[in-house]
PDB file of C-alpha atoms in Angstrom:
ATOM      1  CA  UNK A   1      -0.449 -21.688  -0.743  1.00 81.00           C
ATOM      2  CA  UNK A   2      -4.114 -21.958   1.517  1.00 93.00           C
ATOM      3  CA  UNK A   3      -5.174 -18.561   2.403  1.00 90.00           C
ATOM      4  CA  UNK A   4      -5.082 -19.249   6.131  1.00 89.00           C
ATOM      5  CA  UNK A   5      -0.874 -19.608   5.360  1.00 88.00           C
ATOM      6  CA  UNK A   6      -0.873 -16.436   3.372  1.00 89.00           C
ATOM      7  CA  UNK A   7      -1.941 -14.475   6.481  1.00 87.00           C
ATOM      8  CA  UNK A   8       0.234 -16.286   9.246  1.00 90.00           C
ATOM      9  CA  UNK A   9       3.402 -16.065   6.805  1.00 90.00           C
ATOM     10  CA  UNK A  10       2.805 -12.119   5.472  1.00 90.00           C
ATOM     11  CA  UNK A  11       5.317  -9.852   7.348  1.00 91.00           C
ATOM     12  CA  UNK A  12       7.216  -6.434   6.552  1.00 90.00           C
ATOM     13  CA  UNK A  13      10.165  -7.415   4.638  1.00 93.00           C
ATOM     14  CA  UNK A  14      13.373  -4.820   4.823  1.00 92.00           C
ATOM     15  CA  UNK A  15      15.872  -6.419   3.186  1.00 94.00           C
ATOM     16  CA  UNK A  16      15.610  -7.845  -0.314  1.00 96.00           C
ATOM     17  CA  UNK A  17      17.774 -10.037  -2.322  1.00 95.00           C
ATOM     18  CA  UNK A  18      19.421  -8.392  -5.959  1.00 90.00           C
ATOM     19  CA  UNK A  19      17.388 -10.686  -7.855  1.00 94.00           C
ATOM     20  CA  UNK A  20      14.519  -9.284 -10.648  1.00 96.00           C
ATOM     21  CA  UNK A  21      10.749 -10.032  -9.733  1.00 97.00           C
ATOM     22  CA  UNK A  22       8.760 -11.362 -12.603  1.00 97.00           C
ATOM     23  CA  UNK A  23       6.737  -8.948 -14.017  1.00 97.00           C
ATOM     24  CA  UNK A  24       3.649 -11.643 -14.342  1.00 98.00           C
ATOM     25  CA  UNK A  25       4.204 -11.615 -10.631  1.00 97.00           C
ATOM     26  CA  UNK A  26       3.676  -7.710 -10.261  1.00 98.00           C
ATOM     27  CA  UNK A  27       0.427  -7.990 -12.187  1.00 98.00           C
ATOM     28  CA  UNK A  28      -0.924 -10.258 -10.646  1.00 98.00           C
ATOM     29  CA  UNK A  29      -0.605  -8.085  -7.612  1.00 98.00           C
ATOM     30  CA  UNK A  30      -1.669  -5.461  -9.392  1.00 98.00           C
ATOM     31  CA  UNK A  31      -4.922  -6.974 -11.053  1.00 98.00           C
ATOM     32  CA  UNK A  32      -5.708  -8.571  -7.093  1.00 98.00           C
ATOM     33  CA  UNK A  33      -5.489  -5.058  -6.079  1.00 98.00           C
ATOM     34  CA  UNK A  34      -7.970  -3.658  -7.793  1.00 98.00           C
ATOM     35  CA  UNK A  35     -10.880  -6.952  -6.380  1.00 98.00           C
ATOM     36  CA  UNK A  36     -10.605  -4.687  -2.997  1.00 98.00           C
ATOM     37  CA  UNK A  37     -14.040  -3.201  -1.733  1.00 97.00           C
ATOM     38  CA  UNK A  38     -14.740   0.129  -2.713  1.00 97.00           C
ATOM     39  CA  UNK A  39     -17.477   2.358  -1.587  1.00 96.00           C
ATOM     40  CA  UNK A  40     -20.441   2.603  -4.476  1.00 95.00           C
ATOM     41  CA  UNK A  41     -17.895   0.721  -6.546  1.00 96.00           C
ATOM     42  CA  UNK A  42     -15.619   4.032  -7.143  1.00 97.00           C
ATOM     43  CA  UNK A  43     -12.661   2.051  -7.771  1.00 97.00           C
ATOM     44  CA  UNK A  44     -10.794   5.657  -6.855  1.00 97.00           C
ATOM     45  CA  UNK A  45      -7.054   4.378  -6.736  1.00 98.00           C
ATOM     46  CA  UNK A  46      -3.898   4.053  -9.059  1.00 98.00           C
ATOM     47  CA  UNK A  47      -0.868   2.316  -9.115  1.00 98.00           C
ATOM     48  CA  UNK A  48       2.586   3.978 -10.081  1.00 98.00           C
ATOM     49  CA  UNK A  49       4.687   1.401 -10.645  1.00 98.00           C
ATOM     50  CA  UNK A  50       8.333   1.599 -10.624  1.00 98.00           C
ATOM     51  CA  UNK A  51      10.467  -1.941 -11.841  1.00 97.00           C
ATOM     52  CA  UNK A  52      13.305  -0.751 -13.503  1.00 97.00           C
ATOM     53  CA  UNK A  53      16.660   0.082 -11.950  1.00 97.00           C
ATOM     54  CA  UNK A  54      16.529   3.201 -13.335  1.00 97.00           C
ATOM     55  CA  UNK A  55      12.710   4.578 -11.611  1.00 98.00           C
ATOM     56  CA  UNK A  56      13.487   2.745  -8.722  1.00 97.00           C
ATOM     57  CA  UNK A  57      16.448   4.598  -8.121  1.00 96.00           C
ATOM     58  CA  UNK A  58      14.815   7.951  -8.504  1.00 97.00           C
ATOM     59  CA  UNK A  59      12.594   6.891  -6.310  1.00 97.00           C
ATOM     60  CA  UNK A  60      14.876   6.570  -3.314  1.00 96.00           C
ATOM     61  CA  UNK A  61      16.733   9.561  -4.486  1.00 95.00           C
ATOM     62  CA  UNK A  62      13.663  11.653  -3.957  1.00 95.00           C
ATOM     63  CA  UNK A  63      12.661  10.480  -0.453  1.00 95.00           C
ATOM     64  CA  UNK A  64      15.901   9.297   1.476  1.00 91.00           C
ATOM     65  CA  UNK A  65      19.860  10.508   1.095  1.00 84.00           C
ATOM     66  CA  UNK A  66      20.935   6.463  -1.317  1.00 79.00           C
ATOM     67  CA  UNK A  67      24.734   8.107  -0.370  1.00 84.00           C
ATOM     68  CA  UNK A  68      24.583   7.330   3.399  1.00 81.00           C
ATOM     69  CA  UNK A  69      21.828   4.465   3.867  1.00 84.00           C
ATOM     70  CA  UNK A  70      20.988   3.309   7.180  1.00 87.00           C
ATOM     71  CA  UNK A  71      20.543  -0.578   7.256  1.00 85.00           C
ATOM     72  CA  UNK A  72      16.828  -0.199   6.892  1.00 87.00           C
ATOM     73  CA  UNK A  73      16.945   1.999   3.656  1.00 90.00           C
ATOM     74  CA  UNK A  74      20.327  -0.436   2.473  1.00 90.00           C
ATOM     75  CA  UNK A  75      17.689  -3.437   2.739  1.00 92.00           C
ATOM     76  CA  UNK A  76      14.603  -1.248   1.454  1.00 94.00           C
ATOM     77  CA  UNK A  77      17.083  -0.280  -1.966  1.00 94.00           C
ATOM     78  CA  UNK A  78      17.631  -3.885  -3.117  1.00 95.00           C
ATOM     79  CA  UNK A  79      14.260  -4.240  -4.519  1.00 97.00           C
ATOM     80  CA  UNK A  80      13.092  -4.048  -7.635  1.00 98.00           C
ATOM     81  CA  UNK A  81       9.986  -3.080  -7.720  1.00 98.00           C
ATOM     82  CA  UNK A  82       8.111  -0.050  -5.946  1.00 98.00           C
ATOM     83  CA  UNK A  83       4.688   0.370  -5.812  1.00 98.00           C
ATOM     84  CA  UNK A  84       2.889   3.650  -5.379  1.00 98.00           C
ATOM     85  CA  UNK A  85      -0.091   3.327  -4.326  1.00 98.00           C
ATOM     86  CA  UNK A  86      -2.442   6.926  -5.051  1.00 98.00           C
ATOM     87  CA  UNK A  87      -6.275   7.535  -4.042  1.00 98.00           C
ATOM     88  CA  UNK A  88      -8.247  10.143  -5.845  1.00 98.00           C
ATOM     89  CA  UNK A  89     -10.862  11.931  -3.364  1.00 97.00           C
ATOM     90  CA  UNK A  90     -12.473  13.567  -6.308  1.00 96.00           C
ATOM     91  CA  UNK A  91     -13.417  10.471  -7.896  1.00 97.00           C
ATOM     92  CA  UNK A  92     -15.297   9.809  -4.913  1.00 96.00           C
ATOM     93  CA  UNK A  93     -17.294  13.082  -4.191  1.00 95.00           C
ATOM     94  CA  UNK A  94     -17.753  12.533  -7.678  1.00 94.00           C
ATOM     95  CA  UNK A  95     -19.393   9.323  -7.671  1.00 94.00           C
ATOM     96  CA  UNK A  96     -21.531   9.752  -4.516  1.00 93.00           C
ATOM     97  CA  UNK A  97     -22.900  13.139  -6.213  1.00 93.00           C
ATOM     98  CA  UNK A  98     -24.375  10.840  -8.931  1.00 91.00           C
ATOM     99  CA  UNK A  99     -27.803  10.185  -9.059  1.00 90.00           C
ATOM    100  CA  UNK A 100     -27.975   6.403  -7.916  1.00 92.00           C
ATOM    101  CA  UNK A 101     -26.766   7.907  -4.616  1.00 88.00           C
ATOM    102  CA  UNK A 102     -28.850  10.681  -4.163  1.00 80.00           C
ATOM    103  CA  UNK A 103     -26.791  13.367  -2.862  1.00 84.00           C
ATOM    104  CA  UNK A 104     -26.817  16.549  -4.870  1.00 81.00           C
ATOM    105  CA  UNK A 105     -23.841  17.924  -4.414  1.00 85.00           C
ATOM    106  CA  UNK A 106     -19.342  17.148  -3.661  1.00 90.00           C
ATOM    107  CA  UNK A 107     -19.567  18.172   0.010  1.00 87.00           C
ATOM    108  CA  UNK A 108     -16.546  15.984   1.627  1.00 89.00           C
ATOM    109  CA  UNK A 109     -18.617  16.681   5.301  1.00 87.00           C
ATOM    110  CA  UNK A 110     -20.487  13.802   3.870  1.00 87.00           C
ATOM    111  CA  UNK A 111     -17.749  11.462   4.591  1.00 91.00           C
ATOM    112  CA  UNK A 112     -17.266   9.560   8.205  1.00 92.00           C
ATOM    113  CA  UNK A 113     -14.104   8.628   7.150  1.00 95.00           C
ATOM    114  CA  UNK A 114     -12.225   9.249   4.084  1.00 96.00           C
ATOM    115  CA  UNK A 115     -12.957   5.927   2.223  1.00 97.00           C
ATOM    116  CA  UNK A 116     -11.074   6.806  -1.122  1.00 97.00           C
ATOM    117  CA  UNK A 117      -7.846   6.338   1.717  1.00 98.00           C
ATOM    118  CA  UNK A 118      -9.531   3.169   3.426  1.00 98.00           C
ATOM    119  CA  UNK A 119     -10.198   1.835   0.069  1.00 98.00           C
ATOM    120  CA  UNK A 120      -6.236   2.195  -1.394  1.00 98.00           C
ATOM    121  CA  UNK A 121      -5.089   0.740   1.692  1.00 98.00           C
ATOM    122  CA  UNK A 122      -7.051  -2.138   1.681  1.00 98.00           C
ATOM    123  CA  UNK A 123      -5.780  -2.719  -2.685  1.00 98.00           C
ATOM    124  CA  UNK A 124      -2.708  -2.095  -0.928  1.00 98.00           C
ATOM    125  CA  UNK A 125      -3.330  -4.923   1.719  1.00 98.00           C
ATOM    126  CA  UNK A 126      -4.392  -7.505  -1.866  1.00 98.00           C
ATOM    127  CA  UNK A 127      -1.079  -6.477  -3.051  1.00 98.00           C
ATOM    128  CA  UNK A 128       1.086  -7.478   0.030  1.00 98.00           C
ATOM    129  CA  UNK A 129      -1.203 -10.990   0.479  1.00 98.00           C
ATOM    130  CA  UNK A 130      -0.642 -11.819  -3.573  1.00 98.00           C
ATOM    131  CA  UNK A 131       3.495 -11.072  -2.792  1.00 97.00           C
ATOM    132  CA  UNK A 132       2.930 -13.209   0.262  1.00 97.00           C
ATOM    133  CA  UNK A 133       1.409 -15.994  -2.291  1.00 97.00           C
ATOM    134  CA  UNK A 134       3.901 -15.823  -4.803  1.00 97.00           C
ATOM    135  CA  UNK A 135       6.340 -16.819  -1.486  1.00 96.00           C
ATOM    136  CA  UNK A 136       8.093 -13.376  -2.098  1.00 97.00           C
ATOM    137  CA  UNK A 137       8.408 -10.531   0.159  1.00 96.00           C
ATOM    138  CA  UNK A 138       7.361  -6.719   0.431  1.00 97.00           C
ATOM    139  CA  UNK A 139       6.604  -3.940   3.028  1.00 97.00           C
ATOM    140  CA  UNK A 140       3.970  -1.265   3.063  1.00 98.00           C
ATOM    141  CA  UNK A 141       5.488   2.387   4.114  1.00 97.00           C
ATOM    142  CA  UNK A 142       4.777   5.746   4.321  1.00 97.00           C
ATOM    143  CA  UNK A 143       6.542   8.414   2.363  1.00 97.00           C
ATOM    144  CA  UNK A 144       8.367  11.408   4.504  1.00 95.00           C
ATOM    145  CA  UNK A 145       5.785  14.175   4.229  1.00 96.00           C
ATOM    146  CA  UNK A 146       8.602  16.575   3.574  1.00 96.00           C
ATOM    147  CA  UNK A 147       9.276  14.269   0.298  1.00 96.00           C
ATOM    148  CA  UNK A 148       5.393  14.196  -1.220  1.00 97.00           C
ATOM    149  CA  UNK A 149       5.955  16.746  -3.192  1.00 97.00           C
ATOM    150  CA  UNK A 150       9.299  15.729  -4.731  1.00 97.00           C
ATOM    151  CA  UNK A 151       7.500  12.146  -5.446  1.00 98.00           C
ATOM    152  CA  UNK A 152       5.109  13.962  -6.825  1.00 97.00           C
ATOM    153  CA  UNK A 153       6.893  16.414  -9.471  1.00 97.00           C
ATOM    154  CA  UNK A 154       9.122  13.257 -10.096  1.00 97.00           C
ATOM    155  CA  UNK A 155       6.682  10.751 -10.962  1.00 98.00           C
ATOM    156  CA  UNK A 156       4.150  13.207 -12.972  1.00 98.00           C
ATOM    157  CA  UNK A 157       0.890  12.518 -10.027  1.00 98.00           C
ATOM    158  CA  UNK A 158      -1.544  14.253 -10.791  1.00 97.00           C
ATOM    159  CA  UNK A 159      -3.445  16.443  -8.238  1.00 96.00           C
ATOM    160  CA  UNK A 160      -6.527  14.177  -8.834  1.00 97.00           C
ATOM    161  CA  UNK A 161      -4.637  11.608  -6.778  1.00 98.00           C
ATOM    162  CA  UNK A 162      -2.767  11.160  -3.470  1.00 97.00           C
ATOM    163  CA  UNK A 163      -0.020   8.711  -2.738  1.00 98.00           C
ATOM    164  CA  UNK A 164      -1.072   6.905   0.410  1.00 98.00           C
ATOM    165  CA  UNK A 165       2.456   5.440   0.773  1.00 98.00           C
ATOM    166  CA  UNK A 166       4.920   2.745  -0.797  1.00 98.00           C
ATOM    167  CA  UNK A 167       5.323  -0.797  -1.241  1.00 98.00           C
ATOM    168  CA  UNK A 168       8.734  -2.298  -1.823  1.00 98.00           C
ATOM    169  CA  UNK A 169       8.111  -6.513  -3.886  1.00 98.00           C
ATOM    170  CA  UNK A 170      11.618  -8.771  -3.940  1.00 98.00           C
ATOM    171  CA  UNK A 171      12.828 -11.868  -2.697  1.00 97.00           C
ATOM    172  CA  UNK A 172      13.626 -11.530   0.738  1.00 93.00           C
ATOM    173  CA  UNK A 173      16.933 -11.789   2.226  1.00 91.00           C
ATOM    174  CA  UNK A 174      18.242 -12.205   5.250  1.00 82.00           C
ATOM    175  CA  UNK A 175      19.500  -9.393   7.501  1.00 74.00           C
ATOM    176  CA  UNK A 176      18.160  -5.874   6.920  1.00 67.00           C
ATOM    177  CA  UNK A 177      16.694  -3.890   9.857  1.00 66.00           C
ATOM    178  CA  UNK A 178      14.413  -5.685  12.800  1.00 69.00           C
ATOM    179  CA  UNK A 179      10.806  -4.060  12.717  1.00 64.00           C
ATOM    180  CA  UNK A 180       8.901  -3.213  15.521  1.00 66.00           C
ATOM    181  CA  UNK A 181       7.498  -7.000  15.954  1.00 65.00           C
ATOM    182  CA  UNK A 182      10.896  -7.913  17.134  1.00 67.00           C
ATOM    183  CA  UNK A 183      10.392  -5.165  20.233  1.00 73.00           C
ATOM    184  CA  UNK A 184       6.853  -5.714  20.591  1.00 79.00           C
ATOM    185  CA  UNK A 185       4.568  -9.093  20.746  1.00 85.00           C
ATOM    186  CA  UNK A 186       1.558  -9.251  18.850  1.00 83.00           C
ATOM    187  CA  UNK A 187      -1.698  -8.404  20.564  1.00 89.00           C
ATOM    188  CA  UNK A 188      -3.528 -11.687  20.944  1.00 89.00           C
ATOM    189  CA  UNK A 189      -7.169 -11.243  18.938  1.00 88.00           C
ATOM    190  CA  UNK A 190      -8.982 -12.303  22.516  1.00 88.00           C
ATOM    191  CA  UNK A 191      -8.068  -8.551  23.767  1.00 89.00           C
ATOM    192  CA  UNK A 192      -8.755  -6.373  21.090  1.00 90.00           C
ATOM    193  CA  UNK A 193     -12.223  -8.027  20.459  1.00 92.00           C
ATOM    194  CA  UNK A 194     -15.645  -6.676  22.397  1.00 92.00           C
ATOM    195  CA  UNK A 195     -19.022  -8.933  21.946  1.00 90.00           C
ATOM    196  CA  UNK A 196     -22.177  -6.748  21.856  1.00 91.00           C
ATOM    197  CA  UNK A 197     -20.678  -3.307  22.580  1.00 93.00           C
ATOM    198  CA  UNK A 198     -17.380  -2.140  24.667  1.00 93.00           C
ATOM    199  CA  UNK A 199     -16.746  -3.724  28.224  1.00 76.00           C
TER     200      UNK A 199
END
């Protein structure tokens, strides 16, 4: 698929067919994710891959109530793969205290933005784009804050890493909950671009 087609066709998919995903496709998504840019080439990301019915079921049990699914949850639960992208702040603080970066401490106040989250989000977008290129569907969504601890415990995510969300991957199916684009128009790019300054 041409890159512009990937960009235009990428959508958050909320309903999946009950069909497995080729493991080679998942591996390609993850390999592409690690090609994302990262500050200082820190690469402070990790990905927990849930690709068995048992593991996917564990994820939904600790983040939702699968016994009474909404239309959103019912469609999402059919995805055969869930990926948890995780960022490591410690990796970035350590990297920028190395001699070639010029800082001698790990002071978080030196960072204007949390690049550990930004870089992991860019890696996540590469997963979404790869899925689209493969003709499949994916959805990035947040884990409810009250369930983050449950996810950490259930999947042994170490304290050094923080799940920034979850990505479902599968074959698209009709139906499912309508997303916000069904209720809101896409803002024209010309409305959000400010050339030479904000005017």
